[in-house]
Coordinates of N, CA, C and O in Angstrom, one line a residue:
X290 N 0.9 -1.2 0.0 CA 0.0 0.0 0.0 C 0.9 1.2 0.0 O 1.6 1.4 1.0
X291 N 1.0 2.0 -0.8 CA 1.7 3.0 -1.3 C 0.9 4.6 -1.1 O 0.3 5.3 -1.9
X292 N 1.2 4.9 0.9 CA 0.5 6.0 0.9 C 1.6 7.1 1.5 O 1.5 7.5 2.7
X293 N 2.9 7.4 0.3 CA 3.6 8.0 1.7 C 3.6 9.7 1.0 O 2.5 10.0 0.6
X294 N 4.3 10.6 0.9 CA 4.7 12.0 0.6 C 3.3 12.2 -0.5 O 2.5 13.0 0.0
X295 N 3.0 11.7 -1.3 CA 2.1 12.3 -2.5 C 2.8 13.1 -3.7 O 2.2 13.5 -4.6
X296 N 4.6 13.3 -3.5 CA 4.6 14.2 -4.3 C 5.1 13.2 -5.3 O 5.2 12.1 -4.7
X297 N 5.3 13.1 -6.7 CA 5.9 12.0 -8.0 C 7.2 11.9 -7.8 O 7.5 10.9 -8.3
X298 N 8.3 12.7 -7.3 CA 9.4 12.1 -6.5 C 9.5 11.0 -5.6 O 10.5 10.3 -5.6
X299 N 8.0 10.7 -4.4 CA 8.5 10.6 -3.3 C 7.5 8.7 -3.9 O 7.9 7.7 -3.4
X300 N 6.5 8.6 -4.7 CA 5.5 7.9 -4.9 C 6.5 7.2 -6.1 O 6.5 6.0 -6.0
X301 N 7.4 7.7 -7.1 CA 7.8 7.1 -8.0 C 9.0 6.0 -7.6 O 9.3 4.9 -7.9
X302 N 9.7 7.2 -6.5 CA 10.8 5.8 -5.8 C 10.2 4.6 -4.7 O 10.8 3.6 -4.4
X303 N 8.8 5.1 -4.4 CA 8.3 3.7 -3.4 C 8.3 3.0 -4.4 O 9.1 2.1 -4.3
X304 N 7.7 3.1 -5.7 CA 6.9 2.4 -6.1 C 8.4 1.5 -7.3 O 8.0 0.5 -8.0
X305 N 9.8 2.0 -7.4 CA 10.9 1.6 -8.1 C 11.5 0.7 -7.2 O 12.1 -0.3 -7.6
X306 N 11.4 0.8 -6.0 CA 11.7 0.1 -4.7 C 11.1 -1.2 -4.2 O 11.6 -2.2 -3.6
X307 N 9.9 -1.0 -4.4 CA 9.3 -2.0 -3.9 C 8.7 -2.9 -4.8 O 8.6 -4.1 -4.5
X308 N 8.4 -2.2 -6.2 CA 8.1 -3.1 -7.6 C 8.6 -4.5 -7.7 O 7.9 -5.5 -7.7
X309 N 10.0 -4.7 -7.8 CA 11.2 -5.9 -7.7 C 10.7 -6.7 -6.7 O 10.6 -7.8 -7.0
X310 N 10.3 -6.4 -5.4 CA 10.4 -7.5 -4.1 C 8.7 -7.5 -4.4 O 8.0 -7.5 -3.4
X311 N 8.1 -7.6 -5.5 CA 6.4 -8.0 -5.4 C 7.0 -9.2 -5.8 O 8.1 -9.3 -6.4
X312 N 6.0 -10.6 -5.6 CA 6.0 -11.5 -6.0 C 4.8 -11.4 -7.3 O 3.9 -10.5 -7.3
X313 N 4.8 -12.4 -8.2 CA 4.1 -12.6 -9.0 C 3.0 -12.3 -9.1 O 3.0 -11.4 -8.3
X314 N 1.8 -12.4 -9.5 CA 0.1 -11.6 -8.9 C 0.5 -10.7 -7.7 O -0.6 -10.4 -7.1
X315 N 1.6 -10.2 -7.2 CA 1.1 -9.4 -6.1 C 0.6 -8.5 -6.4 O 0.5 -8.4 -7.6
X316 N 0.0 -7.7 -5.6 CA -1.0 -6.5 -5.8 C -0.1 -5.3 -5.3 O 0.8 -5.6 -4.6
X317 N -0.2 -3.9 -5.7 CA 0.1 -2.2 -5.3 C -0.8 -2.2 -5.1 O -1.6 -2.9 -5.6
X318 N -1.3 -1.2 -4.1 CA -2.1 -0.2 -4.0 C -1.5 1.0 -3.7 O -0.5 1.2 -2.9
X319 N -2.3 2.2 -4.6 CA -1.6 3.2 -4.4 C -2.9 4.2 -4.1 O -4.0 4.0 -4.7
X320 N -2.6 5.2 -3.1 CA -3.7 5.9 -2.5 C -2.8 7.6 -3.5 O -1.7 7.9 -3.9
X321 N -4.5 8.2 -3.5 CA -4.5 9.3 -4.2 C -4.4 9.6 -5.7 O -4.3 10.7 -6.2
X322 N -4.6 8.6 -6.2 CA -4.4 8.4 -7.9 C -5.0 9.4 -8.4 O -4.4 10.0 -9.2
X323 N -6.4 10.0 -7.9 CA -7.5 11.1 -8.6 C -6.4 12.6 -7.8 O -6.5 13.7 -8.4
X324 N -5.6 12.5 -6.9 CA -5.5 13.6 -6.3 C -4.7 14.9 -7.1 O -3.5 14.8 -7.4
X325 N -5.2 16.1 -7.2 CA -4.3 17.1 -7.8 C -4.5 18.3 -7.2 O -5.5 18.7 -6.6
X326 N -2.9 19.3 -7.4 CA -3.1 20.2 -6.4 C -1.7 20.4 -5.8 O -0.8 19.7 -6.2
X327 N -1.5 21.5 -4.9 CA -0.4 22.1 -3.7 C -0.5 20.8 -2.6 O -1.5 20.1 -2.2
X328 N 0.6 20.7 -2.4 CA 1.1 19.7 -1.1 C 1.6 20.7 -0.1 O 1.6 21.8 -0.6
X329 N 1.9 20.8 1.1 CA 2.3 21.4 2.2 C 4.1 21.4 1.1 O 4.6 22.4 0.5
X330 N 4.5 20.5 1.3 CA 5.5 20.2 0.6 C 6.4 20.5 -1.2 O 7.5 20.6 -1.7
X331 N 4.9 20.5 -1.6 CA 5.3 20.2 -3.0 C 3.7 20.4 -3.8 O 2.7 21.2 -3.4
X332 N 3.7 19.5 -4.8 CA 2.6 19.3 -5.5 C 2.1 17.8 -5.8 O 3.0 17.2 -6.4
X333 N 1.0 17.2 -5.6 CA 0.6 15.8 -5.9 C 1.0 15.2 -7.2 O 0.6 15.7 -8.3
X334 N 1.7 14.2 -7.1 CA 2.5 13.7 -8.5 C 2.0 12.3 -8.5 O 2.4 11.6 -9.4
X335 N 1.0 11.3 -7.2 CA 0.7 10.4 -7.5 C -0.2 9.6 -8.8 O -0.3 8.4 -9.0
X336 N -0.7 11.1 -9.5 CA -1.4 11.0 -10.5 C -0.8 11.0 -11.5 O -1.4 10.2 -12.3
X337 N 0.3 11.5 -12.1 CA 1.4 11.2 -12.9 C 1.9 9.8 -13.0 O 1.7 9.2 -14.0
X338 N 2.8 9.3 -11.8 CA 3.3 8.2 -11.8 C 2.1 7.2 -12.1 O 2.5 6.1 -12.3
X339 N 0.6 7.4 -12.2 CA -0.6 6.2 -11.9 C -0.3 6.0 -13.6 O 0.0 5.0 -14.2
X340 N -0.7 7.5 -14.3 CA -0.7 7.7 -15.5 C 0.2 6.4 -16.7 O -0.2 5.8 -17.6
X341 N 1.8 6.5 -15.8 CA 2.7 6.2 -16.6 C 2.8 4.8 -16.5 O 3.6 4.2 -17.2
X342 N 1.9 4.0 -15.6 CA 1.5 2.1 -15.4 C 1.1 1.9 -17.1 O 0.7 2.7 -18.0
X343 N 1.3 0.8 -17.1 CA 1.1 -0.1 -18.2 C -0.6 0.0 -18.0 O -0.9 0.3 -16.9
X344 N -1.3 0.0 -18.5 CA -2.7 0.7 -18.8 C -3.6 -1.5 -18.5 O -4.7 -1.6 -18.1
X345 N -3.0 -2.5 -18.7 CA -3.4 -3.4 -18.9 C -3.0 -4.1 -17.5 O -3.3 -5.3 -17.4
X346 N -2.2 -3.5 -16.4 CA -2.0 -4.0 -14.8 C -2.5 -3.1 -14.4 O -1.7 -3.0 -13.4
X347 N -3.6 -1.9 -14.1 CA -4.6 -1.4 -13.3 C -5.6 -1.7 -13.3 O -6.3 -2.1 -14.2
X348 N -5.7 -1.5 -12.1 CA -7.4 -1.5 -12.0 C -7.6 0.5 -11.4 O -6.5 1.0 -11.2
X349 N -8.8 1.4 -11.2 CA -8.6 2.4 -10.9 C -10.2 2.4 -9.7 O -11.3 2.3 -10.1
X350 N -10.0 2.5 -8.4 CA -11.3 2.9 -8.2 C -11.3 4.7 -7.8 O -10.6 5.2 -7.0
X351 N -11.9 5.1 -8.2 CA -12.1 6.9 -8.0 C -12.8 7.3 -6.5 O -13.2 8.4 -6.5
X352 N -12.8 6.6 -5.6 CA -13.7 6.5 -4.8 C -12.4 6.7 -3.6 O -11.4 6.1 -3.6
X353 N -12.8 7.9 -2.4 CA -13.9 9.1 -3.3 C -13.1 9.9 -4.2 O -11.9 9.9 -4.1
X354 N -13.6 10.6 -5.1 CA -13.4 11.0 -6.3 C -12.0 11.5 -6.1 O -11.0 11.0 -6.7
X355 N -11.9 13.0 -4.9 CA -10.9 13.9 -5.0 C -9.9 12.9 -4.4 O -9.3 13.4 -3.5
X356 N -9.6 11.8 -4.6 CA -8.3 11.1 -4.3 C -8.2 9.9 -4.7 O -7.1 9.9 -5.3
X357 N -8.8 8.9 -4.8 CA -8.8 7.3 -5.3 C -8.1 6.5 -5.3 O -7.1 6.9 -4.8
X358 N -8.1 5.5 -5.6 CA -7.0 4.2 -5.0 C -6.9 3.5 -6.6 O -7.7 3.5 -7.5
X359 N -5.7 3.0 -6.6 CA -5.7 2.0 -8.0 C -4.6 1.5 -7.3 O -3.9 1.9 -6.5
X360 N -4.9 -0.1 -8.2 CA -4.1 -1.2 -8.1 C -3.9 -2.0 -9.1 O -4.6 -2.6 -9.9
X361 N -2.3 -2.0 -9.0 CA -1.7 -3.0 -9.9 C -1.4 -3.7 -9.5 O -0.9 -3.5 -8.4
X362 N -1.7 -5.4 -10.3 CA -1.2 -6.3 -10.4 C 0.4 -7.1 -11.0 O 0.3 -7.5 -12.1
X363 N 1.2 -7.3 -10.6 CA 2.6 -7.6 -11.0 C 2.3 -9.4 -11.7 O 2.0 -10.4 -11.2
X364 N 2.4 -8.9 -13.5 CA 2.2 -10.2 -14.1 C 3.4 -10.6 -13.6 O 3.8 -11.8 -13.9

């Protein structure tokens, strides 16, 4: 479950880090997929990195809207 900084720096290296040690069908989840906007920190980039998945290992739920969860699958 991939809910840490929000900014596409901070979401692209969980997600280069932890990609390798999924096992086969494992699952991502990543929180904030819908989210855009000013961070305390930065700006929300979870939505970028969701963008740049392979379009055929998501699933996307929008729920609730201004933030959402998607998950990929590791063929």
């Amino acid at each position: 479950y991939i809910d840490g900084d929000h900014s596409y720096m901070g979401v692209s290296t969980d997600y280069r880090m932890f990609w390798p040690r999924l096992v086969r069908g494992g699952l991502m989840v990543f929180h904030d997929i819908a989210a855009h906007g000013k961070l305390e920190g930065g700006i929300f980039g979870v939505h970028t990195l969701w963008k740049n998945i392979p379009v055929e290992q998501k699933i996307c739920f929008p729920v609730p809207r201004e933030s959402g969860l998607g998950i990929v699958q590791k063929p």
